[in-house]
C-alpha positions as a Python dict, from the first residue, in 0.01 Angstrom:
ca = {
    (1, 'M'): (0, 0, 0),
    (2, 'S'): (346, 115, -113),
    (3, 'R'): (495, -26, 203),
    (4, 'L'): (357, -355, 112),
    (5, 'A'): (503, -314, -246),
    (6, 'G'): (830, -251, -146),
    (7, 'Y'): (825, -578, 93),
    (8, 'L'): (713, -770, -198),
    (9, 'G'): (966, -628, -421),
    (10, 'L'): (1260, -689, -170),
    (11, 'L'): (1111, -1071, -110),
    (12, 'L'): (1127, -1116, -481),
    (13, 'V'): (1476, -994, -534),
    (14, 'L'): (1587, -1224, -216),
    (15, 'G'): (1407, -1482, -390),
    (16, 'M'): (1597, -1483, -720),
    (17, 'V'): (1932, -1389, -552),
    (18, 'L'): (1968, -1641, -271),
    (19, 'P'): (1918, -1977, -473),
    (20, 'G'): (2229, -1841, -686),
    (21, 'C'): (2462, -1827, -379),
    (22, 'D'): (2396, -2194, -325),
    (23, 'Q'): (2561, -2318, -652),
    (24, 'E'): (2925, -2467, -703),
    (25, 'P'): (3171, -2199, -822),
    (26, 'M'): (3238, -2254, -1194),
    (27, 'A'): (3596, -2373, -1155),
    (28, 'N'): (3461, -2675, -1003),
    (29, 'Q'): (3226, -2788, -1280),
    (30, 'P'): (3267, -3136, -1435),
    (31, 'K'): (3562, -3188, -1634),
    (32, 'Y'): (3891, -3397, -1722),
    (33, 'E'): (4211, -3284, -1522),
    (34, 'T'): (4538, -3309, -1726),
    (35, 'Y'): (4620, -3683, -1821),
    (36, 'E'): (4319, -3801, -1609),
    (37, 'A'): (4164, -4141, -1698),
    (38, 'A'): (3851, -4093, -1933),
    (39, 'P'): (3638, -4414, -1936),
    (40, 'G'): (3459, -4422, -2284),
    (41, 'W'): (3748, -4278, -2476),
    (42, 'P'): (4015, -4484, -2669),
    (43, 'D'): (4270, -4577, -2454),
    (44, 'N'): (4091, -4468, -2154),
    (45, 'Q'): (4287, -4132, -2195),
    (46, 'S'): (4136, -3778, -2162),
    (47, 'A'): (4453, -3632, -2344),
    (48, 'R'): (4388, -3668, -2714),
    (49, 'Q'): (4611, -3621, -3017),
    (50, 'P'): (4495, -3303, -3204),
    (51, 'V'): (4310, -3349, -3515),
    (52, 'A'): (4519, -3410, -3853),
    (53, 'G'): (4634, -3079, -4004),
    (54, 'T'): (4602, -2867, -3677),
    (55, 'V'): (4808, -2550, -3672),
    (56, 'P'): (4904, -2289, -3412),
    (57, 'R'): (4617, -2028, -3434),
    (58, 'D'): (4850, -1766, -3498),
    (59, 'A'): (5030, -1948, -3798),
    (60, 'P'): (4931, -1893, -4165),
    (61, 'V'): (4795, -2218, -4263),
    (62, 'E'): (4997, -2240, -4577),
    (63, 'L'): (5316, -2175, -4417),
    (64, 'A'): (5237, -2446, -4138),
    (65, 'T'): (5107, -2718, -4356),
    (66, 'S'): (5321, -2701, -4669),
    (67, 'A'): (5570, -2980, -4727),
    (68, 'N'): (5761, -2764, -4984),
    (69, 'L'): (5902, -2404, -4954),
    (70, 'P'): (5550, -2201, -4968),
    (71, 'M'): (5711, -1896, -5132),
    (72, 'P'): (5945, -1815, -5422),
    (73, 'L'): (6304, -1901, -5379),
    (74, 'T'): (6518, -1588, -5403),
    (75, 'R'): (6833, -1436, -5344),
    (76, 'E'): (6670, -1220, -5100),
    (77, 'L'): (6506, -1524, -4917),
    (78, 'L'): (6843, -1681, -4888),
    (79, 'E'): (7005, -1386, -4742),
    (80, 'R'): (6734, -1355, -4498),
    (81, 'G'): (6785, -1722, -4378),
    (82, 'Q'): (7176, -1676, -4359),
    (83, 'A'): (7103, -1355, -4146),
    (84, 'Q'): (6869, -1557, -3913),
    (85, 'F'): (7083, -1889, -3923),
    (86, 'D'): (7393, -1666, -3811),
    (87, 'I'): (7181, -1541, -3515),
    (88, 'Y'): (6991, -1812, -3407),
    (89, 'C'): (7165, -2129, -3523),
    (90, 'S'): (7540, -2063, -3569),
    (91, 'P'): (7628, -2064, -3186),
    (92, 'C'): (7577, -2434, -3200),
    (93, 'H'): (7577, -2555, -3565),
    (94, 'A'): (7869, -2282, -3654),
    (95, 'R'): (7819, -2076, -3956),
    (96, 'T'): (7960, -2363, -4188),
    (97, 'G'): (7682, -2613, -4040),
    (98, 'Y'): (7957, -2872, -3934),
    (99, 'G'): (7831, -2863, -3563),
    (100, 'N'): (8126, -2692, -3389),
    (101, 'G'): (7963, -2373, -3310),
    (102, 'M'): (8123, -2116, -2992),
    (103, 'I'): (7911, -2291, -2751),
    (104, 'V'): (7995, -2654, -2839),
    (105, 'Q'): (8379, -2535, -2828),
    (106, 'R'): (8290, -2438, -2436),
    (107, 'G'): (8149, -2771, -2337),
    (108, 'F'): (7799, -2801, -2486),
    (109, 'P'): (7652, -3080, -2657),
    (110, 'A'): (7742, -3089, -3007),
    (111, 'P'): (7463, -3078, -3275),
    (112, 'P'): (7492, -3321, -3579),
    (113, 'S'): (7673, -3177, -3866),
    (114, 'F'): (7437, -3045, -4177),
    (115, 'H'): (7658, -3225, -4396),
    (116, 'T'): (7595, -3601, -4299),
    (117, 'D'): (7417, -3792, -4548),
    (118, 'R'): (7127, -3822, -4340),
    (119, 'L'): (7061, -3451, -4318),
    (120, 'R'): (7176, -3383, -4658),
    (121, 'N'): (6882, -3623, -4795),
    (122, 'A'): (6638, -3455, -4530),
    (123, 'P'): (6344, -3282, -4694),
    (124, 'L'): (6311, -2914, -4633),
    (125, 'R'): (6045, -2953, -4413),
    (126, 'H'): (6270, -3140, -4172),
    (127, 'F'): (6438, -2834, -4089),
    (128, 'Y'): (6110, -2598, -4062),
    (129, 'D'): (5981, -2871, -3821),
    (130, 'V'): (6309, -2896, -3599),
    (131, 'I'): (6305, -2489, -3562),
    (132, 'T'): (5941, -2524, -3461),
    (133, 'D'): (5945, -2807, -3227),
    (134, 'G'): (6276, -2870, -3133),
    (135, 'Y'): (6455, -3194, -3165),
    (136, 'G'): (6705, -3397, -2888),
    (137, 'V'): (6862, -3117, -2698),
    (138, 'M'): (6774, -2855, -2916),
    (139, 'Y'): (6445, -2675, -2767),
    (140, 'S'): (6183, -2514, -2994),
    (141, 'Y'): (6264, -2171, -3160),
    (142, 'A'): (5868, -2121, -3243),
    (143, 'D'): (5828, -1843, -3017),
    (144, 'R'): (6149, -1651, -3123),
    (145, 'V'): (6157, -1693, -3529),
    (146, 'P'): (5847, -1659, -3731),
    (147, 'P'): (5714, -1918, -3989),
    (148, 'Q'): (5861, -1712, -4259),
    (149, 'D'): (6192, -1675, -4130),
    (150, 'R'): (6179, -2074, -4018),
    (151, 'W'): (6132, -2150, -4400),
    (152, 'A'): (6431, -1912, -4514),
    (153, 'I'): (6653, -2060, -4258),
    (154, 'A'): (6571, -2426, -4375),
    (155, 'A'): (6631, -2308, -4776),
    (156, 'Y'): (6960, -2136, -4646),
    (157, 'I'): (7068, -2457, -4482),
    (158, 'Q'): (7019, -2672, -4792),
    (159, 'A'): (7193, -2394, -4998),
    (160, 'L'): (7480, -2436, -4730),
    (161, 'Q'): (7467, -2799, -4789),
    (162, 'L'): (7510, -2767, -5173),
    (163, 'S'): (7796, -2527, -5111),
    (164, 'Q'): (7985, -2799, -4943),
    (165, 'Y'): (7939, -3056, -5256),
    (166, 'A'): (7952, -2847, -5530),
    (167, 'R'): (8134, -3000, -5826),
    (168, 'L'): (8330, -2839, -6117),
    (169, 'H'): (8122, -3013, -6376),
    (170, 'D'): (7792, -2902, -6222),
    (171, 'L'): (7872, -2572, -6322),
    (172, 'T'): (7790, -2409, -6684),
    (173, 'E'): (8066, -2304, -6879),
    (174, 'E'): (7991, -1933, -6818),
    (175, 'Q'): (7994, -2028, -6444),
    (176, 'R'): (8344, -2199, -6479),
    (177, 'A'): (8495, -1904, -6696),
    (178, 'Q'): (8358, -1677, -6384),
    (179, 'L'): (8510, -1896, -6151),
    (180, 'D'): (8884, -1860, -6335),
    (181, 'Q'): (8825, -1495, -6384),
    (182, 'D'): (8743, -1429, -5996),
    (183, 'D'): (9011, -1654, -5857),
    (184, 'P'): (9234, -1857, -6095),
    (185, 'A'): (9347, -2071, -5793),
    (186, 'T'): (8990, -2204, -5732),
    (187, 'T'): (9014, -2422, -6034),
    (188, 'G'): (9254, -2667, -5921),
    (189, 'T'): (9064, -2666, -5549),
    (190, 'A'): (8748, -2728, -5723),
    (191, 'T'): (8889, -3027, -5955),
    (192, 'S'): (9061, -3177, -5633),
    (193, 'A'): (8767, -3139, -5434),
    (194, 'E'): (8553, -3320, -5699),
    (195, 'E'): (8807, -3599, -5727),
    (196, 'G'): (8767, -3650, -5365),
    (197, 'H'): (8384, -3702, -5405),
    (198, 'Q'): (8395, -3955, -5685),
}
């Protein structure tokens, strides 16, 4: 009786295991391959655009979707932005932002100057997006520069742009007095620069 029960148990196990061996591997299951046509989908394409508002899974939502600076604008933030700009951006853009960095001087394509009208009028989010996604011959820095630092760099770029177009009459009386006290020669320089922009 025990031998018969053993045979029946073995047959039962084989009956359960053998049908499983005849199945297709999971890698061969029905699916669309990359860029394969997909009848029934819009435009007959299997590759779909991400849903509006989609963000990388490792990015904080408020940092990735904000149109404006999602953190307070502080001196520390600008200093962090300058430090990161000097590391990642200045080899091409130069520390001044005019696009004549060291690798450009060695024959690589020159990026546009941050001081053109187009980029001076660009929203802060534009610089964040370019750092994230790349633009033209510039590749993405998303894997090197975290979102907080991208915002810091973008804020620093706008401060750098403002520094090149500062006008003497934009300063308060206290700031003008401080400027005269720091370096009396800058008053004439600032006035002549102001006249050049008018």
